[in-house]
PDB file of C-alpha atoms and ligand atoms in Angstrom:
ATOM      1  CA  MET A   1      -0.085   0.064   0.086  1.00 75.00           C
ATOM      2  CA  PRO A   2       1.287   3.396  -0.716  1.00 84.00           C
ATOM      3  CA  GLU A   3       1.547   5.807   2.220  1.00 92.00           C
ATOM      4  CA  HIS A   4      -1.760   6.321   3.509  1.00 97.00           C
ATOM      5  CA  ARG A   5      -3.900   7.690   6.432  1.00 98.00           C
ATOM      6  CA  VAL A   6      -6.344   5.675   8.593  1.00 98.00           C
ATOM      7  CA  LEU A   7      -8.861   7.134  11.013  1.00 98.00           C
ATOM      8  CA  VAL A   8      -9.589   5.269  13.951  1.00 99.00           C
ATOM      9  CA  THR A   9     -12.676   6.564  16.130  1.00 99.00           C
ATOM     10  CA  GLY A  10     -13.196   5.509  19.710  1.00 98.00           C
ATOM     11  CA  ALA A  11      -9.155   5.340  20.063  1.00 98.00           C
ATOM     12  CA  ALA A  12      -9.272   5.776  23.759  1.00 98.00           C
ATOM     13  CA  GLY A  13     -11.331   2.682  23.986  1.00 98.00           C
ATOM     14  CA  VAL A  14     -10.714  -0.806  25.109  1.00 98.00           C
ATOM     15  CA  VAL A  15     -10.266  -1.982  21.528  1.00 98.00           C
ATOM     16  CA  GLY A  16      -8.874   1.338  20.203  1.00 98.00           C
ATOM     17  CA  LYS A  17      -6.138   1.114  22.808  1.00 98.00           C
ATOM     18  CA  LEU A  18      -5.246  -2.460  22.059  1.00 98.00           C
ATOM     19  CA  MET A  19      -5.294  -1.763  18.263  1.00 98.00           C
ATOM     20  CA  ARG A  20      -2.882   1.446  18.178  1.00 98.00           C
ATOM     21  CA  PRO A  21       0.528  -0.123  18.840  1.00 97.00           C
ATOM     22  CA  ARG A  22      -0.911  -3.177  16.270  1.00 98.00           C
ATOM     23  CA  LEU A  23      -1.935  -1.057  13.285  1.00 98.00           C
ATOM     24  CA  ILE A  24       1.308   1.062  13.101  1.00 96.00           C
ATOM     25  CA  ARG A  25       3.147   0.521   9.714  1.00 96.00           C
ATOM     26  CA  SER A  26       5.893   2.616   8.231  1.00 95.00           C
ATOM     27  CA  ASP A  27       3.598   3.366   5.230  1.00 97.00           C
ATOM     28  CA  ARG A  28       0.651   4.668   7.617  1.00 98.00           C
ATOM     29  CA  ILE A  29      -0.504   7.632   9.426  1.00 98.00           C
ATOM     30  CA  LEU A  30      -3.132   6.790  12.036  1.00 98.00           C
ATOM     31  CA  ARG A  31      -5.381   9.182  12.965  1.00 98.00           C
ATOM     32  CA  MET A  32      -6.869   8.613  16.369  1.00 98.00           C
ATOM     33  CA  LEU A  33      -9.968  10.491  17.579  1.00 98.00           C
ATOM     34  CA  ASP A  34     -11.846  10.157  20.696  1.00 98.00           C
ATOM     35  CA  VAL A  35     -13.916  12.488  23.094  1.00 98.00           C
ATOM     36  CA  ARG A  36     -11.631  11.035  25.914  1.00 97.00           C
ATOM     37  CA  PRO A  37      -7.841  12.093  26.347  1.00 95.00           C
ATOM     38  CA  LEU A  38      -5.411   9.879  24.110  1.00 98.00           C
ATOM     39  CA  GLU A  39      -2.166   9.106  25.043  1.00 97.00           C
ATOM     40  CA  PRO A  40       0.626  11.347  23.691  1.00 97.00           C
ATOM     41  CA  ALA A  41       2.397  10.201  20.606  1.00 96.00           C
ATOM     42  CA  ALA A  42       5.665   8.380  21.392  1.00 94.00           C
ATOM     43  CA  PRO A  43       8.979   9.301  19.819  1.00 94.00           C
ATOM     44  CA  GLY A  44       8.620   8.451  16.003  1.00 92.00           C
ATOM     45  CA  GLU A  45       4.970   7.009  16.565  1.00 95.00           C
ATOM     46  CA  ARG A  46       3.082   8.357  13.146  1.00 96.00           C
ATOM     47  CA  VAL A  47      -0.254   9.367  14.792  1.00 98.00           C
ATOM     48  CA  GLU A  48      -2.214  12.447  14.948  1.00 98.00           C
ATOM     49  CA  LEU A  49      -4.514  12.932  17.773  1.00 98.00           C
ATOM     50  CA  LEU A  50      -7.959  14.371  17.420  1.00 98.00           C
ATOM     51  CA  THR A  51     -10.229  15.224  20.452  1.00 98.00           C
ATOM     52  CA  GLY A  52     -14.058  15.321  19.454  1.00 98.00           C
ATOM     53  CA  SER A  53     -17.200  13.409  19.502  1.00 98.00           C
ATOM     54  CA  VAL A  54     -18.578  10.828  16.312  1.00 98.00           C
ATOM     55  CA  THR A  55     -21.788  12.940  16.931  1.00 98.00           C
ATOM     56  CA  ASP A  56     -20.300  16.089  16.012  1.00 98.00           C
ATOM     57  CA  PRO A  57     -20.424  16.479  12.071  1.00 98.00           C
ATOM     58  CA  GLU A  58     -17.728  19.384  11.784  1.00 98.00           C
ATOM     59  CA  VAL A  59     -15.405  17.234  14.022  1.00 98.00           C
ATOM     60  CA  MET A  60     -16.094  14.146  11.778  1.00 98.00           C
ATOM     61  CA  ALA A  61     -15.602  16.577   8.584  1.00 98.00           C
ATOM     62  CA  SER A  62     -12.165  17.474   9.440  1.00 98.00           C
ATOM     63  CA  ALA A  63     -11.246  13.899  10.923  1.00 98.00           C
ATOM     64  CA  CYS A  64     -12.236  12.548   7.344  1.00 98.00           C
ATOM     65  CA  ARG A  65     -10.089  14.978   5.573  1.00 98.00           C
ATOM     66  CA  ASP A  66      -7.194  13.577   3.579  1.00 98.00           C
ATOM     67  CA  THR A  67      -8.076   9.985   4.864  1.00 98.00           C
ATOM     68  CA  ASP A  68      -8.022   6.722   3.081  1.00 98.00           C
ATOM     69  CA  ALA A  69      -9.983   4.819   5.439  1.00 98.00           C
ATOM     70  CA  VAL A  70     -11.994   5.155   8.525  1.00 99.00           C
ATOM     71  CA  ILE A  71     -11.991   2.342  11.454  1.00 99.00           C
ATOM     72  CA  HIS A  72     -15.287   3.295  13.381  1.00 99.00           C
ATOM     73  CA  LEU A  73     -14.592   1.775  16.852  1.00 98.00           C
ATOM     74  CA  GLY A  74     -16.499   4.919  18.673  1.00 98.00           C
ATOM     75  CA  GLY A  75     -19.533   4.823  20.674  1.00 98.00           C
ATOM     76  CA  ILE A  76     -21.112   3.333  23.754  1.00 98.00           C
ATOM     77  CA  SER A  77     -19.690  -0.172  24.400  1.00 98.00           C
ATOM     78  CA  ARG A  78     -22.794  -1.736  26.030  1.00 97.00           C
ATOM     79  CA  GLU A  79     -26.367  -1.225  26.990  1.00 97.00           C
ATOM     80  CA  ASP A  80     -27.309   2.399  27.842  1.00 98.00           C
ATOM     81  CA  SER A  81     -30.584   4.247  27.607  1.00 98.00           C
ATOM     82  CA  TRP A  82     -32.302   4.451  24.302  1.00 98.00           C
ATOM     83  CA  GLU A  83     -31.643   8.039  23.932  1.00 98.00           C
ATOM     84  CA  ARG A  84     -27.928   7.511  24.404  1.00 98.00           C
ATOM     85  CA  ILE A  85     -27.854   4.432  21.904  1.00 98.00           C
ATOM     86  CA  LEU A  86     -29.765   6.758  19.518  1.00 98.00           C
ATOM     87  CA  GLU A  87     -27.697   9.871  19.745  1.00 98.00           C
ATOM     88  CA  VAL A  88     -24.174   8.134  20.018  1.00 98.00           C
ATOM     89  CA  ASN A  89     -24.413   4.815  18.387  1.00 98.00           C
ATOM     90  CA  ILE A  90     -26.920   5.169  15.728  1.00 98.00           C
ATOM     91  CA  ALA A  91     -26.838   8.836  14.586  1.00 98.00           C
ATOM     92  CA  GLY A  92     -23.118   8.924  15.567  1.00 98.00           C
ATOM     93  CA  THR A  93     -22.402   6.178  12.879  1.00 99.00           C
ATOM     94  CA  GLN A  94     -24.672   7.880  10.538  1.00 99.00           C
ATOM     95  CA  THR A  95     -22.486  11.057  11.098  1.00 99.00           C
ATOM     96  CA  VAL A  96     -19.211   9.159  10.465  1.00 99.00           C
ATOM     97  CA  LEU A  97     -20.564   7.612   7.274  1.00 99.00           C
ATOM     98  CA  GLU A  98     -21.866  10.713   5.905  1.00 99.00           C
ATOM     99  CA  ALA A  99     -18.601  12.472   6.774  1.00 99.00           C
ATOM    100  CA  ALA A 100     -16.646  10.059   5.047  1.00 99.00           C
ATOM    101  CA  ARG A 101     -18.830  10.016   1.930  1.00 98.00           C
ATOM    102  CA  ALA A 102     -18.476  13.706   1.784  1.00 98.00           C
ATOM    103  CA  ALA A 103     -14.659  13.585   2.131  1.00 98.00           C
ATOM    104  CA  GLY A 104     -14.469  10.788  -0.506  1.00 98.00           C
ATOM    105  CA  VAL A 105     -12.882   8.367   1.930  1.00 98.00           C
ATOM    106  CA  PRO A 106     -13.685   5.156  -0.391  1.00 98.00           C
ATOM    107  CA  ARG A 107     -13.411   2.413   2.879  1.00 98.00           C
ATOM    108  CA  VAL A 108     -14.906   2.083   6.093  1.00 99.00           C
ATOM    109  CA  VAL A 109     -14.646  -0.621   8.673  1.00 99.00           C
ATOM    110  CA  LEU A 110     -17.514  -0.746  11.370  1.00 99.00           C
ATOM    111  CA  ALA A 111     -17.079  -2.391  14.505  1.00 99.00           C
ATOM    112  CA  SER A 112     -20.349  -4.159  14.994  1.00 98.00           C
ATOM    113  CA  SER A 113     -21.001  -6.497  17.722  1.00 98.00           C
ATOM    114  CA  ASN A 114     -22.262 -10.211  18.503  1.00 98.00           C
ATOM    115  CA  HIS A 115     -25.161  -8.354  20.323  1.00 98.00           C
ATOM    116  CA  SER A 116     -26.738  -7.632  16.810  1.00 98.00           C
ATOM    117  CA  VAL A 117     -27.396 -11.044  17.056  1.00 98.00           C
ATOM    118  CA  GLY A 118     -27.434 -11.759  20.487  1.00 98.00           C
ATOM    119  CA  PHE A 119     -30.719 -13.844  20.488  1.00 98.00           C
ATOM    120  CA  ARG A 120     -29.390 -16.383  18.120  1.00 97.00           C
ATOM    121  CA  ARG A 121     -29.078 -19.706  19.949  1.00 95.00           C
ATOM    122  CA  ILE A 122     -25.471 -21.017  20.251  1.00 92.00           C
ATOM    123  CA  GLY A 123     -26.969 -24.710  19.315  1.00 79.00           C
ATOM    124  CA  GLU A 124     -28.655 -23.209  16.401  1.00 80.00           C
ATOM    125  CA  ALA A 125     -25.210 -22.816  14.473  1.00 74.00           C
ATOM    126  CA  GLY A 126     -24.498 -26.121  13.275  1.00 76.00           C
ATOM    127  CA  PRO A 127     -21.110 -27.648  12.372  1.00 81.00           C
ATOM    128  CA  ASP A 128     -19.923 -24.467  10.392  1.00 86.00           C
ATOM    129  CA  GLY A 129     -20.787 -22.070  12.905  1.00 94.00           C
ATOM    130  CA  LEU A 130     -23.391 -19.535  12.803  1.00 95.00           C
ATOM    131  CA  PRO A 131     -23.085 -17.454   8.996  1.00 95.00           C
ATOM    132  CA  ALA A 132     -21.424 -14.103   9.447  1.00 95.00           C
ATOM    133  CA  ASP A 133     -24.532 -12.493   7.479  1.00 90.00           C
ATOM    134  CA  SER A 134     -27.123 -14.411   9.794  1.00 96.00           C
ATOM    135  CA  SER A 135     -30.227 -11.576   9.903  1.00 97.00           C
ATOM    136  CA  PRO A 136     -30.117  -9.341  13.162  1.00 98.00           C
ATOM    137  CA  ARG A 137     -31.680 -10.414  16.393  1.00 98.00           C
ATOM    138  CA  PRO A 138     -30.593  -8.006  19.106  1.00 98.00           C
ATOM    139  CA  ASP A 139     -30.428  -8.527  22.542  1.00 98.00           C
ATOM    140  CA  THR A 140     -30.494  -5.242  23.776  1.00 98.00           C
ATOM    141  CA  TYR A 141     -30.628  -1.444  22.751  1.00 98.00           C
ATOM    142  CA  TYR A 142     -26.785  -1.608  22.102  1.00 98.00           C
ATOM    143  CA  GLY A 143     -27.404  -4.722  19.932  1.00 98.00           C
ATOM    144  CA  VAL A 144     -30.429  -2.725  18.146  1.00 98.00           C
ATOM    145  CA  GLY A 145     -27.650  -0.120  17.570  1.00 98.00           C
ATOM    146  CA  LYS A 146     -25.308  -2.281  16.165  1.00 99.00           C
ATOM    147  CA  ALA A 147     -27.980  -3.538  13.586  1.00 98.00           C
ATOM    148  CA  ALA A 148     -28.729  -0.161  12.721  1.00 99.00           C
ATOM    149  CA  MET A 149     -25.311   0.637  12.239  1.00 99.00           C
ATOM    150  CA  GLU A 150     -24.888  -2.434   9.945  1.00 98.00           C
ATOM    151  CA  ALA A 151     -28.202  -1.213   8.083  1.00 98.00           C
ATOM    152  CA  LEU A 152     -26.302   2.178   7.564  1.00 99.00           C
ATOM    153  CA  GLY A 153     -23.268   0.482   6.189  1.00 99.00           C
ATOM    154  CA  SER A 154     -25.224  -1.494   3.657  1.00 98.00           C
ATOM    155  CA  LEU A 155     -26.862   1.932   2.740  1.00 99.00           C
ATOM    156  CA  TYR A 156     -23.689   3.855   1.951  1.00 99.00           C
ATOM    157  CA  HIS A 157     -22.221   0.855   0.037  1.00 98.00           C
ATOM    158  CA  TRP A 158     -25.249   0.414  -2.182  1.00 98.00           C
ATOM    159  CA  ARG A 159     -25.902   4.139  -2.701  1.00 98.00           C
ATOM    160  CA  PHE A 160     -22.253   5.228  -3.014  1.00 98.00           C
ATOM    161  CA  GLY A 161     -20.050   2.301  -3.820  1.00 98.00           C
ATOM    162  CA  MET A 162     -18.365   2.742  -0.835  1.00 98.00           C
ATOM    163  CA  ASP A 163     -16.217  -0.294   0.699  1.00 98.00           C
ATOM    164  CA  VAL A 164     -17.780  -1.093   4.064  1.00 98.00           C
ATOM    165  CA  THR A 165     -17.020  -3.857   6.255  1.00 98.00           C
ATOM    166  CA  CYS A 166     -18.886  -4.635   9.510  1.00 98.00           C
ATOM    167  CA  LEU A 167     -17.258  -6.984  12.027  1.00 99.00           C
ATOM    168  CA  ARG A 168     -19.424  -8.535  14.265  1.00 98.00           C
ATOM    169  CA  ILE A 169     -16.781  -8.580  17.265  1.00 98.00           C
ATOM    170  CA  GLY A 170     -17.050 -11.402  19.791  1.00 98.00           C
ATOM    171  CA  SER A 171     -15.108 -10.455  22.917  1.00 98.00           C
ATOM    172  CA  CYS A 172     -11.865  -8.469  22.271  1.00 98.00           C
ATOM    173  CA  PHE A 173      -9.891  -8.484  25.415  1.00 98.00           C
ATOM    174  CA  GLU A 174      -6.357  -9.052  26.114  1.00 98.00           C
ATOM    175  CA  ARG A 175      -7.480 -12.692  27.214  1.00 98.00           C
ATOM    176  CA  PRO A 176     -10.952 -14.601  27.550  1.00 98.00           C
ATOM    177  CA  ALA A 177     -12.517 -13.930  31.173  1.00 98.00           C
ATOM    178  CA  ASP A 178     -15.354 -16.897  31.061  1.00 97.00           C
ATOM    179  CA  VAL A 179     -16.640 -19.693  29.331  1.00 97.00           C
ATOM    180  CA  ARG A 180     -18.621 -17.974  26.741  1.00 98.00           C
ATOM    181  CA  GLN A 181     -15.377 -15.898  25.688  1.00 98.00           C
ATOM    182  CA  LEU A 182     -13.522 -19.127  25.120  1.00 98.00           C
ATOM    183  CA  SER A 183     -15.992 -19.164  22.062  1.00 97.00           C
ATOM    184  CA  LEU A 184     -16.161 -15.563  21.194  1.00 98.00           C
ATOM    185  CA  TRP A 185     -12.778 -14.377  21.877  1.00 98.00           C
ATOM    186  CA  LEU A 186     -11.077 -12.188  19.490  1.00 98.00           C
ATOM    187  CA  SER A 187      -7.537 -11.893  20.201  1.00 99.00           C
ATOM    188  CA  PRO A 188      -6.031  -8.287  20.006  1.00 99.00           C
ATOM    189  CA  ASP A 189      -3.424  -9.594  17.140  1.00 99.00           C
ATOM    190  CA  ASP A 190      -6.133 -11.451  15.496  1.00 99.00           C
ATOM    191  CA  CYS A 191      -8.240  -8.100  15.716  1.00 99.00           C
ATOM    192  CA  ALA A 192      -5.285  -6.165  13.923  1.00 99.00           C
ATOM    193  CA  ARG A 193      -4.974  -9.309  11.147  1.00 98.00           C
ATOM    194  CA  LEU A 194      -8.830  -8.928  10.430  1.00 98.00           C
ATOM    195  CA  LEU A 195      -8.711  -5.086  10.256  1.00 98.00           C
ATOM    196  CA  GLU A 196      -5.565  -5.200   7.866  1.00 98.00           C
ATOM    197  CA  SER A 197      -7.659  -7.717   5.747  1.00 98.00           C
ATOM    198  CA  CYS A 198     -10.447  -5.271   5.723  1.00 98.00           C
ATOM    199  CA  LEU A 199      -8.254  -2.500   4.709  1.00 98.00           C
ATOM    200  CA  ALA A 200      -6.781  -4.443   1.825  1.00 97.00           C
ATOM    201  CA  ALA A 201      -9.923  -6.034   0.455  1.00 95.00           C
ATOM    202  CA  LYS A 202      -9.628  -5.628  -3.318  1.00 93.00           C
ATOM    203  CA  GLU A 203     -13.269  -4.886  -4.591  1.00 92.00           C
ATOM    204  CA  PRO A 204     -15.429  -2.598  -2.998  1.00 97.00           C
ATOM    205  CA  ASP A 205     -18.077  -4.613  -1.568  1.00 98.00           C
ATOM    206  CA  TYR A 206     -20.470  -4.813   1.513  1.00 98.00           C
ATOM    207  CA  ARG A 207     -19.726  -7.609   3.802  1.00 98.00           C
ATOM    208  CA  VAL A 208     -20.720  -8.558   7.267  1.00 98.00           C
ATOM    209  CA  LEU A 209     -18.076 -10.779   9.143  1.00 98.00           C
ATOM    210  CA  TRP A 210     -17.315 -12.410  12.299  1.00 98.00           C
ATOM    211  CA  GLY A 211     -14.679 -11.092  14.320  1.00 98.00           C
ATOM    212  CA  VAL A 212     -13.302 -13.818  16.270  1.00 98.00           C
ATOM    213  CA  SER A 213     -10.142 -15.998  17.004  1.00 98.00           C
ATOM    214  CA  ALA A 214     -10.087 -19.767  15.473  1.00 98.00           C
ATOM    215  CA  ASN A 215     -11.332 -20.956  18.799  1.00 98.00           C
ATOM    216  CA  THR A 216     -11.444 -24.436  19.496  1.00 97.00           C
ATOM    217  CA  ARG A 217     -15.150 -24.110  20.984  1.00 96.00           C
ATOM    218  CA  SER A 218     -16.070 -21.392  18.266  1.00 95.00           C
ATOM    219  CA  VAL A 219     -19.577 -21.527  17.397  1.00 96.00           C
ATOM    220  CA  VAL A 220     -19.436 -18.836  14.522  1.00 97.00           C
ATOM    221  CA  SER A 221     -18.315 -19.314  10.842  1.00 97.00           C
ATOM    222  CA  LEU A 222     -14.824 -17.732   9.752  1.00 97.00           C
ATOM    223  CA  ARG A 223     -15.499 -18.801   6.113  1.00 96.00           C
ATOM    224  CA  GLU A 224     -16.683 -15.574   4.972  1.00 97.00           C
ATOM    225  CA  ALA A 225     -13.815 -13.458   6.765  1.00 98.00           C
ATOM    226  CA  ALA A 226     -11.153 -15.950   5.418  1.00 98.00           C
ATOM    227  CA  GLU A 227     -12.192 -14.884   1.903  1.00 97.00           C
ATOM    228  CA  ILE A 228     -10.814 -11.436   2.473  1.00 98.00           C
ATOM    229  CA  GLY A 229      -7.728 -12.831   3.763  1.00 98.00           C
ATOM    230  CA  TYR A 230      -8.393 -13.222   7.412  1.00 98.00           C
ATOM    231  CA  GLU A 231      -6.227 -15.859   9.059  1.00 98.00           C
ATOM    232  CA  SER A 232      -6.443 -16.261  12.852  1.00 98.00           C
ATOM    233  CA  LEU A 233      -3.237 -17.437  14.568  1.00 98.00           C
ATOM    234  CA  ASP A 234      -4.669 -17.476  17.960  1.00 98.00           C
ATOM    235  CA  ASP A 235      -7.342 -19.873  19.868  1.00 98.00           C
ATOM    236  CA  ALA A 236      -8.854 -19.017  23.324  1.00 98.00           C
ATOM    237  CA  GLU A 237      -8.408 -22.414  24.309  1.00 98.00           C
ATOM    238  CA  ALA A 238      -4.875 -21.734  25.561  1.00 98.00           C
ATOM    239  CA  PHE A 239      -6.696 -19.706  28.286  1.00 98.00           C
ATOM    240  CA  ALA A 240      -9.275 -22.590  29.330  1.00 97.00           C
ATOM    241  CA  GLY A 241      -7.355 -23.622  32.496  1.00 97.00           C
ATOM    242  CA  GLU A 242      -7.592 -19.945  33.660  1.00 97.00           C
ATOM    243  CA  VAL A 243     -11.424 -19.031  33.376  1.00 96.00           C
ATOM    244  CA  PRO A 244     -13.809 -20.091  35.949  1.00 96.00           C
ATOM    245  CA  ALA A 245     -15.957 -23.058  35.552  1.00 94.00           C
ATOM    246  CA  GLY A 246     -18.971 -22.152  34.010  1.00 93.00           C
ATOM    247  CA  VAL A 247     -21.786 -23.710  31.223  1.00 93.00           C
ATOM    248  CA  LEU A 248     -22.186 -21.918  27.917  1.00 94.00           C
ATOM    249  CA  PRO A 249     -25.175 -19.418  27.958  1.00 96.00           C
ATOM    250  CA  GLU A 250     -28.249 -20.542  25.430  1.00 96.00           C
ATOM    251  CA  PHE A 251     -27.748 -17.575  23.697  1.00 97.00           C
ATOM    252  CA  LEU A 252     -24.923 -15.990  21.856  1.00 97.00           C
ATOM    253  CA  GLY A 253     -25.379 -12.582  23.680  1.00 98.00           C
ATOM    254  CA  GLY A 254     -25.077 -14.105  27.108  1.00 97.00           C
ATOM    255  CA  ALA A 255     -25.713 -12.081  30.076  1.00 96.00           C
ATOM    256  CA  PHE A 256     -26.762  -9.189  27.803  1.00 97.00           C
ATOM    257  CA  CYS A 257     -29.802 -11.048  26.874  1.00 97.00           C
ATOM    258  CA  ASP A 258     -31.055 -10.714  30.472  1.00 96.00           C
ATOM    259  CA  THR A 259     -29.897  -7.328  31.418  1.00 94.00           C
ATOM    260  CA  PRO A 260     -32.648  -4.622  31.848  1.00 96.00           C
ATOM    261  CA  LEU A 261     -33.225  -3.047  28.737  1.00 97.00           C
ATOM    262  CA  GLY A 262     -31.883   0.644  28.788  1.00 97.00           C
ATOM    263  CA  GLN A 263     -29.885   0.299  31.962  1.00 95.00           C
ATOM    264  CA  SER A 264     -26.371   1.340  31.691  1.00 87.00           C
ATOM    265  CA  ASN A 265     -24.504  -1.330  33.683  1.00 69.00           C
ATOM    266  CA  PRO A 266     -20.873  -2.460  33.936  1.00 56.00           C
ATOM    267  CA  LEU A 267     -21.443  -5.889  32.213  1.00 51.00           C
TER     268      LEU A 267
HETATM  269  C1  15L B 301     -19.682  -6.191  23.049  1.00 97.07           C
HETATM  270  O1  15L B 301     -20.236  -5.678  22.210  1.00 97.07           O
HETATM  271  C2  15L B 301     -19.022  -5.183  24.233  1.00 97.07           C
HETATM  272  O2  15L B 301     -18.592  -3.995  23.600  1.00 97.07           O
HETATM  273  C3  15L B 301     -17.726  -5.653  24.802  1.00 97.07           C
HETATM  274  O3  15L B 301     -17.743  -4.691  26.092  1.00 97.07           O
HETATM  275  C4  15L B 301     -17.852  -7.259  25.408  1.00 97.07           C
HETATM  276  O4  15L B 301     -19.066  -7.048  26.284  1.00 97.07           O
HETATM  277  C5  15L B 301     -18.448  -7.988  24.158  1.00 97.07           C
HETATM  278  O5  15L B 301     -19.578  -7.402  23.323  1.00 97.07           O
HETATM  279  C6  15L B 301     -18.883  -9.380  24.495  1.00 97.07           C
HETATM  280  O6  15L B 301     -20.045  -9.802  24.155  1.00 97.07           O
HETATM  281  O7  15L B 301     -18.380  -9.981  25.313  1.00 97.07           O
END
């Protein structure tokens, strides 16, 4: 790839922080955006740091200027009130996509979530795992927001030819924390590999892909992600001895399926 600039929203969030060192490349300027403070640039680190909200069209217009791709990780990362999900996750995604379109950014990766299909039964997956494009069955307002994100991505692909990939991320943390995450873990290194595959995809398209590692206990399909070159090198099983004993929940969304609707909680 020639020298290029990638905008990462939500750069101070859990996934944003994990990705910052992993997305550095000699031919890339990373433009990191968040409402929260960001770590100052380390000596020689090719980053541009911006403060502002994905809900602010002016912030997004300048963030998208001279940018070759957007990785939209920003927004609320768990259940919250309908008003907040609507404003930050749904309207915020529309603001990001619209700013990208207006600035001529050809490619956007959207951080969707397993919670857009959280009420899919783990057992319904079949031997090949739940297909990446299973129709939405959200488990929370948060999950509805992610389903809306996917729909907005589809709109911007089919209207404007933008290359849009929605990643239904499982659980992207340093390590899996429970039995459910032994199935849904996305290792930080695999997350970076998957993002690189999205950034390198050949033809403009609209894709919905699972964002998980090649976990021994996986319940979702990685076939679709493999089609754009994603190869997972990690497996949550390596941590199986460290997670507390437990049983797999009935539904993919786990505890989100029982959390009171609209209540912000520390899940
Ligand atoms: C998500 O979508 C959340 O953002 C993250 O914090 C985890 O809860 C993850 O899903 C999960 O389901 O483990």
